[in-house]
PDB file of C-alpha atoms in Angstrom:
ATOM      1  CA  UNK A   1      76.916  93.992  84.132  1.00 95.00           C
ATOM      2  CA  UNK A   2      73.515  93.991  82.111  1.00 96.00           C
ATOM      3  CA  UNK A   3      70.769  96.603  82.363  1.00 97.00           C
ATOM      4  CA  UNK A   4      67.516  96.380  80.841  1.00 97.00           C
ATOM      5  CA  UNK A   5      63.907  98.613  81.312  1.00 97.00           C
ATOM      6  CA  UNK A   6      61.347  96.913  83.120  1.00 96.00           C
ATOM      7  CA  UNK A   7      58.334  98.432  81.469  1.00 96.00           C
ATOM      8  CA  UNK A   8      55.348  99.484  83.536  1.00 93.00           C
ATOM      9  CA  UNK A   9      57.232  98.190  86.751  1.00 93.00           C
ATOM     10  CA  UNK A  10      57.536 101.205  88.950  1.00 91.00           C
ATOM     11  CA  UNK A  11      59.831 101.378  92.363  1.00 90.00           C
ATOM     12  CA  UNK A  12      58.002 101.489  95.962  1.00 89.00           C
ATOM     13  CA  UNK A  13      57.849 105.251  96.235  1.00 88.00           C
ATOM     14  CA  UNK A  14      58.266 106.176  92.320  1.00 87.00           C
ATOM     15  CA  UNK A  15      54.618 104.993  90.524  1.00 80.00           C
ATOM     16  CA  UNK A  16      55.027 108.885  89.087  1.00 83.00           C
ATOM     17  CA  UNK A  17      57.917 106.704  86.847  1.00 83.00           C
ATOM     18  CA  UNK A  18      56.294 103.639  85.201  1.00 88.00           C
ATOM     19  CA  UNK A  19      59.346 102.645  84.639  1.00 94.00           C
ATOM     20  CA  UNK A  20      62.522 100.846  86.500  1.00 94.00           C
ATOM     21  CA  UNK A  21      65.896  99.668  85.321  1.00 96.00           C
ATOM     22  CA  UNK A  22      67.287  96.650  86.358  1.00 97.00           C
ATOM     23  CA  UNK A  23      70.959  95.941  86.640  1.00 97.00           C
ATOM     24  CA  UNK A  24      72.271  92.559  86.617  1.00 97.00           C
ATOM     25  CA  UNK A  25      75.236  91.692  87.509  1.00 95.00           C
ATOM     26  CA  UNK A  26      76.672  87.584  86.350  1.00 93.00           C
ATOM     27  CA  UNK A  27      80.085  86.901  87.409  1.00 90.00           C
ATOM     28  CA  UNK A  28      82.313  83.700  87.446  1.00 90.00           C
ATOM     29  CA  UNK A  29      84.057  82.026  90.799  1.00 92.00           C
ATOM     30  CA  UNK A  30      87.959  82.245  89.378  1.00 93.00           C
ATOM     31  CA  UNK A  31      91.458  82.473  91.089  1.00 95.00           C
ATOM     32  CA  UNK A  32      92.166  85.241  93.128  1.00 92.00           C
ATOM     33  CA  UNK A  33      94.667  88.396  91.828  1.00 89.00           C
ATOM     34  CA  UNK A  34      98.118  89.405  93.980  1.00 90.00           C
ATOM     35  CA  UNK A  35      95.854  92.535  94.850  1.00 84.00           C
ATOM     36  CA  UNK A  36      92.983  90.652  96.567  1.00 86.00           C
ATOM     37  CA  UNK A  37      93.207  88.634 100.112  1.00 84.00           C
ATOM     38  CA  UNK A  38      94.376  85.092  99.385  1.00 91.00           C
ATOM     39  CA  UNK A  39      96.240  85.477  96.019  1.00 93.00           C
ATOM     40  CA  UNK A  40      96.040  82.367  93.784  1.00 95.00           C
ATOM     41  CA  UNK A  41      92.734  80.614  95.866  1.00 94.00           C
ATOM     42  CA  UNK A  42      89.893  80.562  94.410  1.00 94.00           C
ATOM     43  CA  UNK A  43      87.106  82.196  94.976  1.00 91.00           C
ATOM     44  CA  UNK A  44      83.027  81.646  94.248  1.00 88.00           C
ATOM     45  CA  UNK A  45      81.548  83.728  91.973  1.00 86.00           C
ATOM     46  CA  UNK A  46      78.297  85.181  91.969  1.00 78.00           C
ATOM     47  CA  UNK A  47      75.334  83.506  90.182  1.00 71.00           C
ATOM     48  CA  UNK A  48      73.223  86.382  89.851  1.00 87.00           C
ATOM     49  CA  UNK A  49      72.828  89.213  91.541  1.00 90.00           C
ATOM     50  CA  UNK A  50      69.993  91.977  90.847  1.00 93.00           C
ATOM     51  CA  UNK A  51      69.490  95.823  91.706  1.00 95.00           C
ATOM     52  CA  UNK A  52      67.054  98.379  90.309  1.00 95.00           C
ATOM     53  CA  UNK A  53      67.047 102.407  90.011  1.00 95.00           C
ATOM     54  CA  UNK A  54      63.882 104.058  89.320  1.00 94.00           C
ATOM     55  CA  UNK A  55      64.228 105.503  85.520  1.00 93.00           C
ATOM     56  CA  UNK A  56      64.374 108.839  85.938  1.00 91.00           C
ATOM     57  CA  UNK A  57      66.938 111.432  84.738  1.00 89.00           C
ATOM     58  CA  UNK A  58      68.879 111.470  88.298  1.00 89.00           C
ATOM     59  CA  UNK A  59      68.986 107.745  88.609  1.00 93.00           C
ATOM     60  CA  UNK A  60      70.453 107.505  85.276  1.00 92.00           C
ATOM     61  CA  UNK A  61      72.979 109.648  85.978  1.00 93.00           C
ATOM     62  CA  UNK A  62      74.207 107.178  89.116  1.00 95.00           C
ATOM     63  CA  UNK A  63      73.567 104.227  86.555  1.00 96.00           C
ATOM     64  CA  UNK A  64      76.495 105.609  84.741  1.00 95.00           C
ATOM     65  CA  UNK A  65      78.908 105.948  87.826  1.00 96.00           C
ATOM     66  CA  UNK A  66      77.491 102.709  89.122  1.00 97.00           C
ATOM     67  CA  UNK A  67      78.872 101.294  84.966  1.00 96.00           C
ATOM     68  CA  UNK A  68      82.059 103.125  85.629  1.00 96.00           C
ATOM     69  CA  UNK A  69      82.675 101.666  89.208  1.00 95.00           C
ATOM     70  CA  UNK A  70      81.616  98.127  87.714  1.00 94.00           C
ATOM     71  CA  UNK A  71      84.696  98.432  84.742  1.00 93.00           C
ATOM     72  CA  UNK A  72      86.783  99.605  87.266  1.00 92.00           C
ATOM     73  CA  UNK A  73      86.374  96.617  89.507  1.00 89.00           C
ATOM     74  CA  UNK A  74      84.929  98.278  92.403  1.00 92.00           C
ATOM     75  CA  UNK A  75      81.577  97.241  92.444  1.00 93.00           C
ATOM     76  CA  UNK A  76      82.522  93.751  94.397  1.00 91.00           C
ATOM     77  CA  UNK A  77      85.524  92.752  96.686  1.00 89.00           C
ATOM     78  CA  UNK A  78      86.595  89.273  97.728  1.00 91.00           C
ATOM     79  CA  UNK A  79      85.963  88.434 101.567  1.00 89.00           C
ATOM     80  CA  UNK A  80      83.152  86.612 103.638  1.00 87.00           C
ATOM     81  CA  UNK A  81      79.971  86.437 102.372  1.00 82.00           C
ATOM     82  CA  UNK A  82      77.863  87.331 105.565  1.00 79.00           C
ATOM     83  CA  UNK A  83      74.550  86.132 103.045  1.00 75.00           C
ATOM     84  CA  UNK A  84      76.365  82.661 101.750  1.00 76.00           C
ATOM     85  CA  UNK A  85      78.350  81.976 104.810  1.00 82.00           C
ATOM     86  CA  UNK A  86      81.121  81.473 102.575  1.00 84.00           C
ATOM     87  CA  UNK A  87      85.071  82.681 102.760  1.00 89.00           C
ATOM     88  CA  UNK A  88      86.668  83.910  99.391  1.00 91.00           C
ATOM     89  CA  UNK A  89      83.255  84.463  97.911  1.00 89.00           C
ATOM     90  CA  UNK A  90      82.293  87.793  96.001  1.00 88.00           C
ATOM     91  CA  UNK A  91      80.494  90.197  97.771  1.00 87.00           C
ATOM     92  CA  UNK A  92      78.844  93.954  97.659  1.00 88.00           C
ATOM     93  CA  UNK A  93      81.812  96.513  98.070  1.00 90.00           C
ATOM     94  CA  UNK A  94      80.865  99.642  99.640  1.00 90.00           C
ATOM     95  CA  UNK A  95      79.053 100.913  97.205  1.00 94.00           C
ATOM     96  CA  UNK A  96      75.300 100.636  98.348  1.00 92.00           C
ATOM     97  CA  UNK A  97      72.731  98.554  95.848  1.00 93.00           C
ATOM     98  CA  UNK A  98      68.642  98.616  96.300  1.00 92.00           C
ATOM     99  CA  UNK A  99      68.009  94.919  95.488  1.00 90.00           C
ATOM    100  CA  UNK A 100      64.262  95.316  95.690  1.00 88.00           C
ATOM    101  CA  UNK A 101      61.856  97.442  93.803  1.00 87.00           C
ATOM    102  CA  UNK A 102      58.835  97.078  96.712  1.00 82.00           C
ATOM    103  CA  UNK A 103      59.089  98.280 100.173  1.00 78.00           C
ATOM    104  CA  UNK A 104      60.433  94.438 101.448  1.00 73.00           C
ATOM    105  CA  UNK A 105      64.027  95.690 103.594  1.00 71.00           C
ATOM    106  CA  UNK A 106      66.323  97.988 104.403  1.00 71.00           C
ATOM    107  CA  UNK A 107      67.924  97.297 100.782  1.00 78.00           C
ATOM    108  CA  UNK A 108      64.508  98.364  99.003  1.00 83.00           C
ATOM    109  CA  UNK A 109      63.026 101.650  97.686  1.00 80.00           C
ATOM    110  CA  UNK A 110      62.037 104.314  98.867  1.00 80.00           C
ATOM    111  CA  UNK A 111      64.970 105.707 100.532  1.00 83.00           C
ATOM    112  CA  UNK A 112      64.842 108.866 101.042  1.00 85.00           C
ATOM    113  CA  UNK A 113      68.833 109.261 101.100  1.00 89.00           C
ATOM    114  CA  UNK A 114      69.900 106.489  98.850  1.00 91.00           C
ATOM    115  CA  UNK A 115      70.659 108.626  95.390  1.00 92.00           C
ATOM    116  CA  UNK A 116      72.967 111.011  97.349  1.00 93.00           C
ATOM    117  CA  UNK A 117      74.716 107.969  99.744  1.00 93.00           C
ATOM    118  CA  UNK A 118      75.464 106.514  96.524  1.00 95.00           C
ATOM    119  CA  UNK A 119      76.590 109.538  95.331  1.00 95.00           C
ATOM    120  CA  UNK A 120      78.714 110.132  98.136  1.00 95.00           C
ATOM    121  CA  UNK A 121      80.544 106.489  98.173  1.00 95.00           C
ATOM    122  CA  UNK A 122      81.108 107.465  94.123  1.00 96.00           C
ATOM    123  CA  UNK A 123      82.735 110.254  95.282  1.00 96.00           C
ATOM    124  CA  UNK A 124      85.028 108.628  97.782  1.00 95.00           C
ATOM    125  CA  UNK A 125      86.302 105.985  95.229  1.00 95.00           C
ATOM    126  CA  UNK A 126      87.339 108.533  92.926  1.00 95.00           C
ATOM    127  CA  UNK A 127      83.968 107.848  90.124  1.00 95.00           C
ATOM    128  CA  UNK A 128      83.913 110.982  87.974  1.00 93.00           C
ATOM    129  CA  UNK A 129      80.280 112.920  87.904  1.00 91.00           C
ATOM    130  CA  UNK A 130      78.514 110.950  84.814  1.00 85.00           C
ATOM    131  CA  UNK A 131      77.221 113.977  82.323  1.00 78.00           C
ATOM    132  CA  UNK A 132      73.669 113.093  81.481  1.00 74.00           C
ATOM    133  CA  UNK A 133      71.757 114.529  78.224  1.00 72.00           C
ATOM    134  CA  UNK A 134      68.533 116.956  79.118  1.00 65.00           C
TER     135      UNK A 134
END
């Protein structure tokens, strides 16, 4: 997991923020672990897979739980990709991901209850409040 500031690059609904960072997230097909569905099969990694926040102080704050969630494995879960078609393939886990800074699908800003959804699926997986600098 990679972030980086897209300068000047403002999500649909945020142009007050000029800014947006993106989250990128590169991981490699492998075997499967005893604690996933088909232990010792492998299963397809991801090639690249993009999401965005809108820089602000609030969406940094879910960047760090969304960092925290990624180290602790929970950001993806091994299953049918409904996207690829594809069994044992790496997909989204429950925690939700915009994957679109423009107003193109339901998985695109603005969302009016996206930052507290998140929130609330953080909560449920046990991700500790992130404490963000004033």
């Amino acid at each position: 997991m990679t972030t980086k500031i897209l300068k000047g690059k403002p999500c649909a609904g945020f142009s007050v923020f000029n800014d947006t960072i993106q989250i990128e997230y590169n991981i490699e097909s492998g075997v499967q672990k005893p604690y996933h569905v088909n232990p010792g099969k492998p299963y397809v990694g991801l090639l690249k897979r993009e999401a965005y926040l809108p820089k602000t102080k609030n969406y940094y704050g879910l960047l760090k739980r969304l960092q925290a969630a990624f180290m602790r494995g929970m950001t993806f879960t091994i299953g049918t990709s409904i996207s690829a078609g594809l069994d044992d393939s790496l997909k989204w886990s429950s925690i939700p991901h915009k994957t679109s800074r423009s107003k193109s699908h339901a998985f695109s800003f603005p969302s009016d209850t996206y930052l507290s959804d998140c929130h609330c699926n953080l909560d449920m997986l046990g991700i500790p409040k992130a404490h963000v600098p004033p």
